Amino acid sequence: MKKVIDETGFNRTLTRLAHEILEKNKGAENLALIGIRTRGEFLAKRLREVIWTIENLELKIGILDITLYRDDLKEIHYQPLLKGTEIDFDINKKDVILIDDVLFTGRTVRAALDELVDLGRPSSIQLAVLIDRGHRELPIRADFVGKNLPTSLNEEVKVAMKEIDSEDSVYLKTLNIGGE
Amino acid sequence: MSLENRHLLGLEGVSKNDIQLILDTAETFREVLERPIKKVPTLQGKTIVNLFFESSTRTRISFELAERRLSADVVNFSADMSSLKKGETLKDTARNIEAMKIDMVVMRHGAPGAALFLSKVINSVIINAGDGSHEHPTQALLDLYSIREKYNHIEGLNVCIVGDISHSRVALSNIHGLKTMGANIAVCGPATLIPRELDRLGVKIFNRIDEAIEWANVLNVLRIQLERQDKSFFPSLGEYRKYFAVTKDKIQKINKNITIMHPGPINRDVELSADLADGEHSIILQQVLNGVAVRMAVLYLLGTRS
């Protein structure tokens, strides 16, 4: 297991992402942050803090549980626990920043987009991810990327966050093919 | 997390964990029901047959809405348009429908045990929507959900079921579910409509409605089945009303904090006074709304179970 981002790097990356989001949107007035469960939620909360220190503006924040929109419910061997979507504001006409930890096949983002569209009609939806590891299976790209991390398919990217993992860092792990 | 059983035939023997999982899952669907688009694609491609051998309006509509809001394909089959009249057995009817490649069956039937029987003769997932006087598990689950929504817990609450207990599948499913969740359970009604074996299930029996009202946090008032009147389990409706009807003046005199539930349809001013049914103590319409969410939860958990 190799550490590819440590705590200092993690925080710098978040600060840069916040600046890029603000620069592209010319401020924060119309922004809303929506994180995809589980770590996207924590990243959204961190980004809100950073944006608050820069703009002195507290953004609205929402949490998206995409389970009901997954396209692989029939194939996975365990049943994911529903934790629910919590968005207690109107997303119509907002510029929504959709946040996730790792962008991989793009299928999670596809599910999230479908769910958001059912919830309303935002002015725009932009995607921010901490890590883009490649291997897309759908025509989806991120607007804001913390770090591009070229990987092979037998590797796993593990984002750790203090809220649940006791540290802020990113690891690259080689999986044992044919193992387990 | 998955349910232990692949069918929902009743609440007897269903574990606390499973009931909790269903109630927690239903909370997510309550949120879905508040959305502008009250539909999610989760059961796309699944075909569900609503097999109703007994007439039912609200349960069937509630199931159908739940199914459609999960994007399942829905087929309705009711007895009056069926081949039963032509002499086909339940087994043959079910096998024929299953031969058309379906995934789940929601069944209401007049015979106790019909759902269990069906689960043994076909491979689809079976949800019992009422089998005679035996069980009606989704009604009890939505009652549990509504109680939990109101009090944030179920354990330790005093819940009294009022009315015709002997013929009620709602009562039996509620007793099983409430017991598993740790509530204190009582029933109240004419002695002719209360099975004596109930005290073996740890259920308290009240013969006077005043005592029940004083004891209870929640009264679940059942419908007096007017169609059974010819069998004279009690002398007259007037007499039933006098001794067992739940009315506003009794509540105000004895227990102002009580919660009133009713599985519907209500006979207004027979078992429950109209002002109480529409009043501040009542969570009856909340039960109806929660019913859709709870049924979505059951359909989701059974329909995507691997």
Tab-separated table of C-alpha atoms in Angstrom:
chain	number	residue	atom	x	y	z
A	1	MET	CA	0.000	0.000	0.000
A	2	LYS	CA	1.515	3.287	-1.086
A	3	LYS	CA	0.576	6.670	0.319
A	4	VAL	CA	0.095	9.025	-2.619
A	5	ILE	CA	-1.293	12.037	-0.733
A	6	ASP	CA	-0.497	12.887	2.896
A	7	GLU	CA	-2.381	15.201	5.227
A	8	THR	CA	-0.624	18.387	4.091
A	9	GLY	CA	-1.168	17.493	0.455
A	10	PHE	CA	-4.793	16.606	1.176
A	11	ASN	CA	-5.515	20.035	2.648
A	12	ARG	CA	-3.633	21.878	-0.107
A	13	THR	CA	-5.623	19.962	-2.699
A	14	LEU	CA	-8.927	20.910	-1.066
A	15	THR	CA	-7.879	24.573	-0.928
A	16	ARG	CA	-6.950	24.542	-4.595
A	17	LEU	CA	-10.220	22.817	-5.555
A	18	ALA	CA	-12.164	25.489	-3.652
A	19	HIS	CA	-10.278	28.275	-5.442
A	20	GLU	CA	-10.878	26.683	-8.843
A	21	ILE	CA	-14.593	26.277	-8.145
A	22	LEU	CA	-14.858	29.922	-7.072
A	23	GLU	CA	-12.819	31.157	-10.022
A	24	LYS	CA	-14.846	29.294	-12.594
A	25	ASN	CA	-18.169	30.378	-11.073
A	26	LYS	CA	-17.006	33.945	-10.370
A	27	GLY	CA	-17.824	33.674	-6.691
A	28	ALA	CA	-20.042	31.522	-4.541
A	29	GLU	CA	-23.418	33.297	-4.574
A	30	ASN	CA	-25.376	30.717	-6.553
A	31	LEU	CA	-23.426	27.607	-5.576
A	32	ALA	CA	-24.697	24.576	-3.702
A	33	LEU	CA	-22.504	21.628	-2.695
A	34	ILE	CA	-23.860	18.095	-2.957
A	35	GLY	CA	-21.695	15.210	-1.795
A	36	ILE	CA	-22.197	11.579	-2.766
A	37	ARG	CA	-22.296	9.259	0.257
A	38	THR	CA	-20.041	8.406	2.029
A	39	ARG	CA	-16.804	10.326	1.547
A	40	GLY	CA	-18.247	12.800	-0.929
A	41	GLU	CA	-20.390	14.062	1.938
A	42	PHE	CA	-17.321	14.756	4.093
A	43	LEU	CA	-15.455	16.334	1.190
A	44	ALA	CA	-18.432	18.634	0.587
A	45	LYS	CA	-18.375	19.716	4.224
A	46	ARG	CA	-14.615	20.396	4.058
A	47	LEU	CA	-14.998	22.393	0.856
A	48	ARG	CA	-17.745	24.426	2.468
A	49	GLU	CA	-15.362	25.336	5.303
A	50	VAL	CA	-12.615	26.361	2.887
A	51	ILE	CA	-15.015	28.429	0.795
A	52	TRP	CA	-16.290	30.093	3.963
A	53	THR	CA	-12.782	31.222	4.881
A	54	ILE	CA	-12.230	32.636	1.389
A	55	GLU	CA	-15.595	34.224	0.621
A	56	ASN	CA	-17.162	34.504	4.091
A	57	LEU	CA	-20.236	32.801	2.678
A	58	GLU	CA	-21.870	29.673	4.059
A	59	LEU	CA	-22.957	27.446	1.178
A	60	LYS	CA	-25.938	25.126	1.242
A	61	ILE	CA	-24.953	21.493	1.436
A	62	GLY	CA	-26.725	18.282	0.513
A	63	ILE	CA	-26.046	14.555	0.647
A	64	LEU	CA	-26.893	12.167	-2.153
A	65	ASP	CA	-27.471	8.414	-1.640
A	66	ILE	CA	-27.379	6.982	-5.159
A	67	THR	CA	-28.218	3.379	-4.188
A	68	LEU	CA	-31.722	3.473	-5.679
A	69	TYR	CA	-30.248	4.625	-9.005
A	70	ARG	CA	-27.450	2.071	-9.298
A	71	ASP	CA	-27.345	-0.012	-12.467
A	72	ASP	CA	-25.729	-3.013	-10.796
A	73	LEU	CA	-28.180	-3.805	-7.994
A	74	LYS	CA	-28.902	-7.153	-9.590
A	75	GLU	CA	-25.248	-8.107	-9.834
A	76	ILE	CA	-23.740	-7.144	-6.512
A	77	HIS	CA	-23.632	-9.831	-3.885
A	78	TYR	CA	-24.464	-7.808	-0.832
A	79	GLN	CA	-27.411	-5.507	-0.395
A	80	PRO	CA	-26.257	-1.964	0.308
A	81	LEU	CA	-27.856	-0.263	3.294
A	82	LEU	CA	-29.974	2.701	2.275
A	83	LYS	CA	-28.972	5.798	4.184
A	84	GLY	CA	-31.070	8.240	2.230
A	85	THR	CA	-30.667	11.467	0.310
A	86	GLU	CA	-30.737	14.634	2.400
A	87	ILE	CA	-31.146	17.796	0.372
A	88	ASP	CA	-33.301	20.244	2.293
A	89	PHE	CA	-33.119	23.108	-0.190
A	90	ASP	CA	-34.440	23.748	-3.673
A	91	ILE	CA	-31.827	22.845	-6.302
A	92	ASN	CA	-33.727	24.605	-9.090
A	93	LYS	CA	-31.622	27.334	-10.722
A	94	LYS	CA	-28.637	26.573	-8.485
A	95	ASP	CA	-25.148	25.874	-9.731
A	96	VAL	CA	-24.657	22.483	-8.157
A	97	ILE	CA	-21.167	21.206	-7.422
A	98	LEU	CA	-21.421	17.426	-7.262
A	99	ILE	CA	-18.644	15.993	-5.114
A	100	ASP	CA	-17.165	12.502	-4.847
A	101	ASP	CA	-13.869	11.089	-3.639
A	102	VAL	CA	-12.784	8.950	-6.603
A	103	LEU	CA	-13.844	9.143	-10.252
A	104	PHE	CA	-13.430	5.698	-11.824
A	105	THR	CA	-15.900	4.071	-14.246
A	106	GLY	CA	-18.282	7.041	-14.133
A	107	ARG	CA	-21.259	4.882	-13.198
A	108	THR	CA	-21.730	6.440	-9.771
A	109	VAL	CA	-21.761	9.889	-11.354
A	110	ARG	CA	-24.286	8.721	-13.958
A	111	ALA	CA	-26.571	7.524	-11.136
A	112	ALA	CA	-26.058	10.801	-9.245
A	113	LEU	CA	-26.929	12.869	-12.333
A	114	ASP	CA	-30.119	10.876	-12.872
A	115	GLU	CA	-31.120	11.384	-9.255
A	116	LEU	CA	-30.345	15.121	-9.312
A	117	VAL	CA	-32.410	15.585	-12.453
A	118	ASP	CA	-35.344	13.903	-10.684
A	119	LEU	CA	-34.951	16.322	-7.789
A	120	GLY	CA	-35.128	19.468	-9.879
A	121	ARG	CA	-33.518	21.500	-12.636
A	122	PRO	CA	-30.293	23.160	-11.545
A	123	SER	CA	-28.753	25.880	-13.767
A	124	SER	CA	-25.704	23.708	-14.012
A	125	ILE	CA	-24.147	20.617	-12.474
A	126	GLN	CA	-20.364	20.549	-12.183
A	127	LEU	CA	-18.341	17.601	-10.970
A	128	ALA	CA	-15.528	17.891	-8.427
A	129	VAL	CA	-13.488	14.840	-7.388
A	130	LEU	CA	-10.466	14.384	-5.180
A	131	ILE	CA	-8.938	11.664	-7.380
A	132	ASP	CA	-9.444	10.824	-11.045
A	133	ARG	CA	-8.058	7.327	-11.552
A	134	GLY	CA	-9.149	6.834	-15.159
A	135	HIS	CA	-10.819	3.744	-16.698
A	136	ARG	CA	-14.076	5.447	-17.637
A	137	GLU	CA	-16.906	3.255	-18.950
A	138	LEU	CA	-19.196	6.196	-19.702
A	139	PRO	CA	-18.635	9.578	-21.386
A	140	ILE	CA	-18.217	11.488	-18.120
A	141	ARG	CA	-15.446	13.862	-17.028
A	142	ALA	CA	-14.807	15.975	-13.962
A	143	ASP	CA	-14.750	19.793	-13.999
A	144	PHE	CA	-12.450	19.950	-10.982
A	145	VAL	CA	-9.852	17.294	-10.192
A	146	GLY	CA	-7.716	17.211	-7.042
A	147	LYS	CA	-5.199	14.793	-8.490
A	148	ASN	CA	-4.997	12.718	-11.627
A	149	LEU	CA	-3.736	9.326	-10.574
A	150	PRO	CA	-2.958	6.877	-13.370
A	151	THR	CA	-3.852	3.389	-12.136
A	152	SER	CA	-4.160	-0.119	-13.433
A	153	LEU	CA	-7.317	-2.175	-12.950
A	154	ASN	CA	-5.736	-4.375	-10.302
A	155	GLU	CA	-5.125	-1.375	-8.097
A	156	GLU	CA	-7.479	0.197	-5.609
A	157	VAL	CA	-7.581	3.849	-4.568
A	158	LYS	CA	-8.451	4.298	-0.914
A	159	VAL	CA	-9.332	7.773	0.310
A	160	ALA	CA	-9.086	8.082	4.084
A	161	MET	CA	-10.774	10.942	5.910
A	162	LYS	CA	-10.630	11.860	9.585
A	163	GLU	CA	-14.405	11.776	9.890
A	164	ILE	CA	-14.364	7.987	9.604
A	165	ASP	CA	-10.803	6.791	9.019
A	166	SER	CA	-8.711	8.667	11.609
A	167	GLU	CA	-6.459	10.374	9.022
A	168	ASP	CA	-6.586	12.455	5.852
A	169	SER	CA	-4.696	10.702	3.079
A	170	VAL	CA	-4.928	8.765	-0.143
A	171	TYR	CA	-3.482	5.288	-0.657
A	172	LEU	CA	-2.872	3.197	-3.736
A	173	LYS	CA	-3.181	-0.483	-3.076
A	174	THR	CA	-2.381	-3.431	-5.362
A	175	LEU	CA	-5.049	-6.097	-5.234
A	176	ASN	CA	-4.180	-9.766	-5.270
A	177	ILE	CA	-5.652	-10.989	-8.497
A	178	GLY	CA	-7.087	-14.435	-7.967
A	179	GLY	CA	-6.519	-14.038	-4.259
A	180	GLU	CA	-9.000	-13.964	-1.362
B	1	MET	CA	-27.722	-5.996	4.908
B	2	SER	CA	-30.462	-8.320	3.660
B	3	LEU	CA	-33.666	-9.702	5.098
B	4	GLU	CA	-33.374	-13.249	6.434
B	5	ASN	CA	-36.308	-14.584	4.416
B	6	ARG	CA	-36.932	-14.194	0.685
B	7	HIS	CA	-40.708	-13.853	1.222
B	8	LEU	CA	-42.822	-11.751	3.574
B	9	LEU	CA	-45.577	-14.133	4.651
B	10	GLY	CA	-46.244	-12.766	8.126
B	11	LEU	CA	-44.568	-11.084	11.074
B	12	GLU	CA	-44.566	-14.199	13.241
B	13	GLY	CA	-40.934	-15.221	13.555
B	14	VAL	CA	-39.537	-12.132	11.801
B	15	SER	CA	-36.540	-10.886	13.787
B	16	LYS	CA	-36.166	-7.482	15.410
B	17	ASN	CA	-33.226	-6.758	13.086
B	18	ASP	CA	-35.342	-7.416	10.017
B	19	ILE	CA	-38.222	-5.250	11.228
B	20	GLN	CA	-35.764	-2.488	12.061
B	21	LEU	CA	-34.158	-2.776	8.604
B	22	ILE	CA	-37.565	-2.457	6.943
B	23	LEU	CA	-38.531	0.567	9.059
B	24	ASP	CA	-35.160	2.291	8.480
B	25	THR	CA	-35.353	1.615	4.753
B	26	ALA	CA	-38.883	3.031	4.685
B	27	GLU	CA	-37.524	6.339	5.974
B	28	THR	CA	-35.551	6.744	2.771
B	29	PHE	CA	-38.699	6.129	0.749
B	30	ARG	CA	-40.659	8.646	2.824
B	31	GLU	CA	-38.135	11.207	1.571
B	32	VAL	CA	-38.614	9.967	-2.019
B	33	LEU	CA	-42.382	10.532	-1.607
B	34	GLU	CA	-41.726	14.206	-0.843
B	35	ARG	CA	-39.822	14.759	-4.103
B	36	PRO	CA	-41.257	16.480	-7.168
B	37	ILE	CA	-40.703	13.227	-9.073
B	38	LYS	CA	-41.794	10.507	-6.686
B	39	LYS	CA	-40.233	7.710	-8.637
B	40	VAL	CA	-36.897	5.910	-8.602
B	41	PRO	CA	-35.608	3.400	-11.184
B	42	THR	CA	-34.679	0.704	-8.675
B	43	LEU	CA	-36.956	-2.169	-9.753
B	44	GLN	CA	-36.781	-1.474	-13.471
B	45	GLY	CA	-37.309	-4.697	-15.396
B	46	LYS	CA	-39.012	-6.523	-12.505
B	47	THR	CA	-42.579	-7.683	-13.031
B	48	ILE	CA	-44.911	-7.778	-10.047
B	49	VAL	CA	-48.349	-9.384	-10.058
B	50	ASN	CA	-50.983	-8.189	-7.609
B	51	LEU	CA	-53.091	-11.265	-7.089
B	52	PHE	CA	-56.230	-10.235	-5.212
B	53	PHE	CA	-58.779	-12.935	-4.485
B	54	GLU	CA	-60.576	-10.688	-2.001
B	55	SER	CA	-61.702	-7.186	-2.724
B	56	SER	CA	-59.481	-4.426	-1.439
B	57	THR	CA	-59.121	-0.843	-2.460
B	58	ARG	CA	-56.550	0.836	-0.303
B	59	THR	CA	-54.125	-2.034	0.133
B	60	ARG	CA	-54.091	-2.743	-3.586
B	61	ILE	CA	-53.680	0.915	-4.520
B	62	SER	CA	-50.983	1.346	-1.904
B	63	PHE	CA	-49.057	-1.648	-3.243
B	64	GLU	CA	-49.548	-0.569	-6.830
B	65	LEU	CA	-48.288	2.947	-6.119
B	66	ALA	CA	-45.298	1.523	-4.256
B	67	GLU	CA	-44.514	-0.796	-7.174
B	68	ARG	CA	-44.853	1.914	-9.798
B	69	ARG	CA	-42.763	4.357	-7.792
B	70	LEU	CA	-39.979	1.780	-7.859
B	71	SER	CA	-40.404	1.521	-11.672
B	72	ALA	CA	-41.545	-2.107	-11.631
B	73	ASP	CA	-43.957	-3.433	-14.267
B	74	VAL	CA	-47.293	-4.123	-12.625
B	75	VAL	CA	-50.072	-6.540	-13.511
B	76	ASN	CA	-53.333	-6.639	-11.563
B	77	PHE	CA	-55.406	-9.719	-11.218
B	78	SER	CA	-58.623	-9.728	-9.238
B	79	ALA	CA	-60.949	-12.588	-8.465
B	80	ASP	CA	-64.058	-11.307	-10.177
B	81	MET	CA	-62.343	-11.330	-13.567
B	82	SER	CA	-60.494	-14.527	-12.928
B	83	SER	CA	-60.629	-18.090	-14.011
B	84	LEU	CA	-61.374	-19.169	-10.437
B	85	LYS	CA	-65.006	-19.036	-11.346
B	86	LYS	CA	-64.241	-21.519	-14.047
B	87	GLY	CA	-62.901	-23.915	-11.418
B	88	GLU	CA	-59.133	-23.425	-11.618
B	89	THR	CA	-57.194	-24.058	-8.392
B	90	LEU	CA	-54.976	-21.450	-6.725
B	91	LYS	CA	-51.954	-23.555	-7.561
B	92	ASP	CA	-52.803	-23.681	-11.261
B	93	THR	CA	-53.662	-19.990	-11.414
B	94	ALA	CA	-50.358	-19.064	-9.790
B	95	ARG	CA	-48.306	-21.451	-11.925
B	96	ASN	CA	-49.891	-20.125	-15.081
B	97	ILE	CA	-49.131	-16.548	-14.143
B	98	GLU	CA	-45.595	-17.469	-13.192
B	99	ALA	CA	-45.077	-19.167	-16.540
B	100	MET	CA	-45.328	-15.668	-18.039
B	101	LYS	CA	-41.972	-14.769	-16.395
B	102	ILE	CA	-42.784	-12.700	-13.372
B	103	ASP	CA	-40.611	-11.892	-10.360
B	104	MET	CA	-42.867	-11.141	-7.414
B	105	VAL	CA	-46.439	-11.828	-6.330
B	106	VAL	CA	-48.409	-9.707	-3.874
B	107	MET	CA	-51.368	-11.796	-2.800
B	108	ARG	CA	-54.552	-11.289	-0.829
B	109	HIS	CA	-56.626	-14.402	-0.253
B	110	GLY	CA	-59.495	-15.412	2.029
B	111	ALA	CA	-57.824	-18.562	3.307
B	112	PRO	CA	-55.349	-18.428	6.214
B	113	GLY	CA	-52.052	-19.878	5.039
B	114	ALA	CA	-52.653	-19.130	1.345
B	115	ALA	CA	-49.444	-17.093	1.082
B	116	LEU	CA	-47.358	-19.842	2.653
B	117	PHE	CA	-48.954	-22.360	0.289
B	118	LEU	CA	-48.168	-20.152	-2.706
B	119	SER	CA	-44.527	-19.816	-1.650
B	120	LYS	CA	-44.255	-23.609	-1.826
B	121	VAL	CA	-45.706	-24.054	-5.296
B	122	ILE	CA	-44.054	-21.224	-7.242
B	123	ASN	CA	-40.570	-19.694	-7.291
B	124	SER	CA	-41.461	-16.001	-7.285
B	125	VAL	CA	-41.000	-13.821	-4.220
B	126	ILE	CA	-44.290	-13.740	-2.273
B	127	ILE	CA	-45.609	-10.839	-0.243
B	128	ASN	CA	-48.703	-11.541	1.828
B	129	ALA	CA	-51.247	-8.725	1.503
B	130	GLY	CA	-53.685	-10.490	3.851
B	131	ASP	CA	-54.555	-14.182	4.156
B	132	GLY	CA	-57.953	-14.600	5.785
B	133	SER	CA	-57.902	-13.952	9.511
B	134	HIS	CA	-54.218	-14.902	9.716
B	135	GLU	CA	-51.738	-12.115	8.907
B	136	HIS	CA	-51.408	-8.788	7.103
B	137	PRO	CA	-47.735	-8.022	7.667
B	138	THR	CA	-47.354	-4.781	5.686
B	139	GLN	CA	-50.267	-3.217	7.596
B	140	ALA	CA	-48.570	-4.053	10.898
B	141	LEU	CA	-45.243	-2.725	9.583
B	142	LEU	CA	-46.807	0.586	8.598
B	143	ASP	CA	-48.464	0.744	12.029
B	144	LEU	CA	-45.066	0.145	13.659
B	145	TYR	CA	-43.511	2.785	11.416
B	146	SER	CA	-46.226	5.301	12.303
B	147	ILE	CA	-45.822	4.638	16.031
B	148	ARG	CA	-42.061	4.991	15.770
B	149	GLU	CA	-42.425	8.186	13.768
B	150	LYS	CA	-44.629	9.663	16.485
B	151	TYR	CA	-42.687	8.531	19.575
B	152	ASN	CA	-39.167	7.887	18.127
B	153	HIS	CA	-39.278	4.436	19.707
B	154	ILE	CA	-41.621	1.472	20.116
B	155	GLU	CA	-40.151	-0.370	23.076
B	156	GLY	CA	-42.022	0.162	26.335
B	157	LEU	CA	-45.063	1.849	24.776
B	158	ASN	CA	-48.529	0.629	25.735
B	159	VAL	CA	-50.454	-0.258	22.608
B	160	CYS	CA	-54.060	-1.449	22.770
B	161	ILE	CA	-55.915	-2.947	19.811
B	162	VAL	CA	-59.663	-2.384	20.027
B	163	GLY	CA	-62.505	-4.269	18.337
B	164	ASP	CA	-62.938	-7.622	16.637
B	165	ILE	CA	-59.654	-9.320	17.500
B	166	SER	CA	-60.716	-12.870	16.592
B	167	HIS	CA	-61.266	-12.211	12.909
B	168	SER	CA	-58.506	-9.669	12.449
B	169	ARG	CA	-55.305	-10.326	10.534
B	170	VAL	CA	-54.303	-6.759	11.343
B	171	ALA	CA	-54.506	-7.568	15.066
B	172	LEU	CA	-52.473	-10.764	14.795
B	173	SER	CA	-49.700	-9.215	12.690
B	174	ASN	CA	-49.583	-6.213	15.002
B	175	ILE	CA	-49.328	-8.427	18.072
B	176	HIS	CA	-46.371	-10.325	16.588
B	177	GLY	CA	-44.615	-7.172	15.410
B	178	LEU	CA	-45.223	-5.145	18.575
B	179	LYS	CA	-44.062	-8.027	20.737
B	180	THR	CA	-40.820	-8.377	18.787
B	181	MET	CA	-40.203	-4.644	19.071
B	182	GLY	CA	-40.738	-4.686	22.839
B	183	ALA	CA	-44.062	-2.860	23.209
B	184	ASN	CA	-46.634	-3.753	25.871
B	185	ILE	CA	-49.716	-5.070	24.132
B	186	ALA	CA	-53.361	-5.189	25.124
B	187	VAL	CA	-56.654	-5.840	23.362
B	188	CYS	CA	-60.127	-4.616	24.168
B	189	GLY	CA	-63.482	-5.733	22.792
B	190	PRO	CA	-66.535	-7.896	23.383
B	191	ALA	CA	-65.552	-11.212	24.994
B	192	THR	CA	-67.010	-13.071	22.010
B	193	LEU	CA	-64.459	-11.388	19.723
B	194	ILE	CA	-61.354	-11.998	21.807
B	195	PRO	CA	-59.553	-15.333	21.498
B	196	ARG	CA	-58.772	-16.616	24.974
B	197	GLU	CA	-55.346	-17.934	23.940
B	198	LEU	CA	-54.090	-14.381	23.662
B	199	ASP	CA	-52.877	-14.191	27.248
B	200	ARG	CA	-50.402	-16.918	26.377
B	201	LEU	CA	-48.822	-14.466	23.924
B	202	GLY	CA	-48.393	-12.055	26.821
B	203	VAL	CA	-51.275	-9.850	25.717
B	204	LYS	CA	-53.339	-8.005	28.333
B	205	ILE	CA	-57.105	-8.151	27.933
B	206	PHE	CA	-59.392	-5.251	28.826
B	207	ASN	CA	-63.146	-5.743	28.946
B	208	ARG	CA	-63.847	-2.059	29.511
B	209	ILE	CA	-62.812	0.611	27.033
B	210	ASP	CA	-62.251	3.165	29.811
B	211	GLU	CA	-59.549	0.993	31.337
B	212	ALA	CA	-57.933	0.514	27.931
B	213	ILE	CA	-57.904	4.254	27.269
B	214	GLU	CA	-56.379	4.951	30.649
B	215	TRP	CA	-53.619	2.376	30.132
B	216	ALA	CA	-52.665	3.035	26.507
B	217	ASN	CA	-50.283	5.400	24.744
B	218	VAL	CA	-51.696	4.223	21.444
B	219	LEU	CA	-55.134	2.864	20.533
B	220	ASN	CA	-55.312	0.950	17.280
B	221	VAL	CA	-59.045	0.855	16.572
B	222	LEU	CA	-60.154	-1.883	14.179
B	223	ARG	CA	-63.094	-1.744	11.838
B	224	ILE	CA	-66.219	-3.528	13.017
B	225	GLN	CA	-66.949	-5.821	10.122
B	226	LEU	CA	-70.583	-5.028	9.500
B	227	GLU	CA	-70.731	-7.917	7.042
B	228	ARG	CA	-70.254	-10.310	9.956
B	229	GLN	CA	-73.236	-8.872	11.829
B	230	ASP	CA	-75.496	-11.769	10.902
B	231	LYS	CA	-73.399	-14.067	13.071
B	232	SER	CA	-74.258	-11.989	16.177
B	233	PHE	CA	-70.984	-11.780	18.049
B	234	PHE	CA	-72.572	-8.890	19.927
B	235	PRO	CA	-76.256	-7.978	20.362
B	236	SER	CA	-76.435	-4.819	18.255
B	237	LEU	CA	-74.345	-2.049	16.764
B	238	GLY	CA	-75.921	0.335	19.249
B	239	GLU	CA	-74.746	-1.790	22.106
B	240	TYR	CA	-71.237	-2.136	20.641
B	241	ARG	CA	-71.088	1.607	20.286
B	242	LYS	CA	-72.211	2.133	23.846
B	243	TYR	CA	-69.574	-0.139	25.385
B	244	PHE	CA	-66.615	-0.118	22.995
B	245	ALA	CA	-66.712	2.918	20.716
B	246	VAL	CA	-63.769	5.255	21.130
B	247	THR	CA	-65.117	8.781	21.447
B	248	LYS	CA	-63.785	12.238	22.089
B	249	ASP	CA	-65.420	12.756	25.466
B	250	LYS	CA	-63.923	9.488	26.787
B	251	ILE	CA	-60.464	10.535	25.578
B	252	GLN	CA	-60.746	14.025	27.029
B	253	LYS	CA	-61.953	12.694	30.348
B	254	ILE	CA	-59.383	9.943	30.731
B	255	ASN	CA	-56.249	10.339	28.613
B	256	LYS	CA	-55.618	13.456	26.568
B	257	ASN	CA	-52.213	12.337	25.278
B	258	ILE	CA	-53.379	9.214	23.534
B	259	THR	CA	-52.678	8.506	19.854
B	260	ILE	CA	-55.474	7.097	17.688
B	261	MET	CA	-54.813	4.755	14.774
B	262	HIS	CA	-57.156	2.910	12.441
B	263	PRO	CA	-56.264	0.620	9.520
B	264	GLY	CA	-59.341	1.734	7.563
B	265	PRO	CA	-61.897	1.773	6.176
B	266	ILE	CA	-63.590	3.542	9.101
B	267	ASN	CA	-67.211	3.118	10.081
B	268	ARG	CA	-67.596	6.659	11.327
B	269	ASP	CA	-69.367	6.888	14.667
B	270	VAL	CA	-69.463	3.123	15.050
B	271	GLU	CA	-66.066	2.009	16.387
B	272	LEU	CA	-64.552	5.492	16.319
B	273	SER	CA	-66.235	8.880	16.580
B	274	ALA	CA	-65.887	11.090	13.520
B	275	ASP	CA	-64.470	14.074	15.415
B	276	LEU	CA	-61.746	11.851	16.865
B	277	ALA	CA	-60.888	10.310	13.503
B	278	ASP	CA	-60.305	13.804	12.099
B	279	GLY	CA	-58.892	15.320	15.268
B	280	GLU	CA	-55.478	16.088	16.723
B	281	HIS	CA	-55.026	12.645	18.329
B	282	SER	CA	-55.441	10.844	15.035
B	283	ILE	CA	-52.519	9.735	12.834
B	284	ILE	CA	-54.790	7.839	10.447
B	285	LEU	CA	-53.839	9.693	7.256
B	286	GLN	CA	-50.188	9.534	8.268
B	287	GLN	CA	-50.603	5.742	8.380
B	288	VAL	CA	-51.883	5.777	4.798
B	289	LEU	CA	-48.904	7.811	3.574
B	290	ASN	CA	-46.443	5.674	5.526
B	291	GLY	CA	-48.061	2.587	4.013
B	292	VAL	CA	-46.698	3.442	0.571
B	293	ALA	CA	-43.184	4.036	1.940
B	294	VAL	CA	-43.194	0.837	3.995
B	295	ARG	CA	-44.390	-1.206	1.010
B	296	MET	CA	-41.679	0.364	-1.159
B	297	ALA	CA	-39.147	-0.690	1.483
B	298	VAL	CA	-40.405	-4.288	1.535
B	299	LEU	CA	-40.501	-4.477	-2.281
B	300	TYR	CA	-37.015	-2.988	-2.531
B	301	LEU	CA	-35.481	-5.258	0.106
B	302	LEU	CA	-37.056	-8.427	-1.323
B	303	GLY	CA	-36.767	-7.388	-4.979
B	304	THR	CA	-33.024	-6.663	-4.919
B	305	ARG	CA	-32.067	-9.373	-2.468
B	306	SER	CA	-29.267	-11.465	-3.922
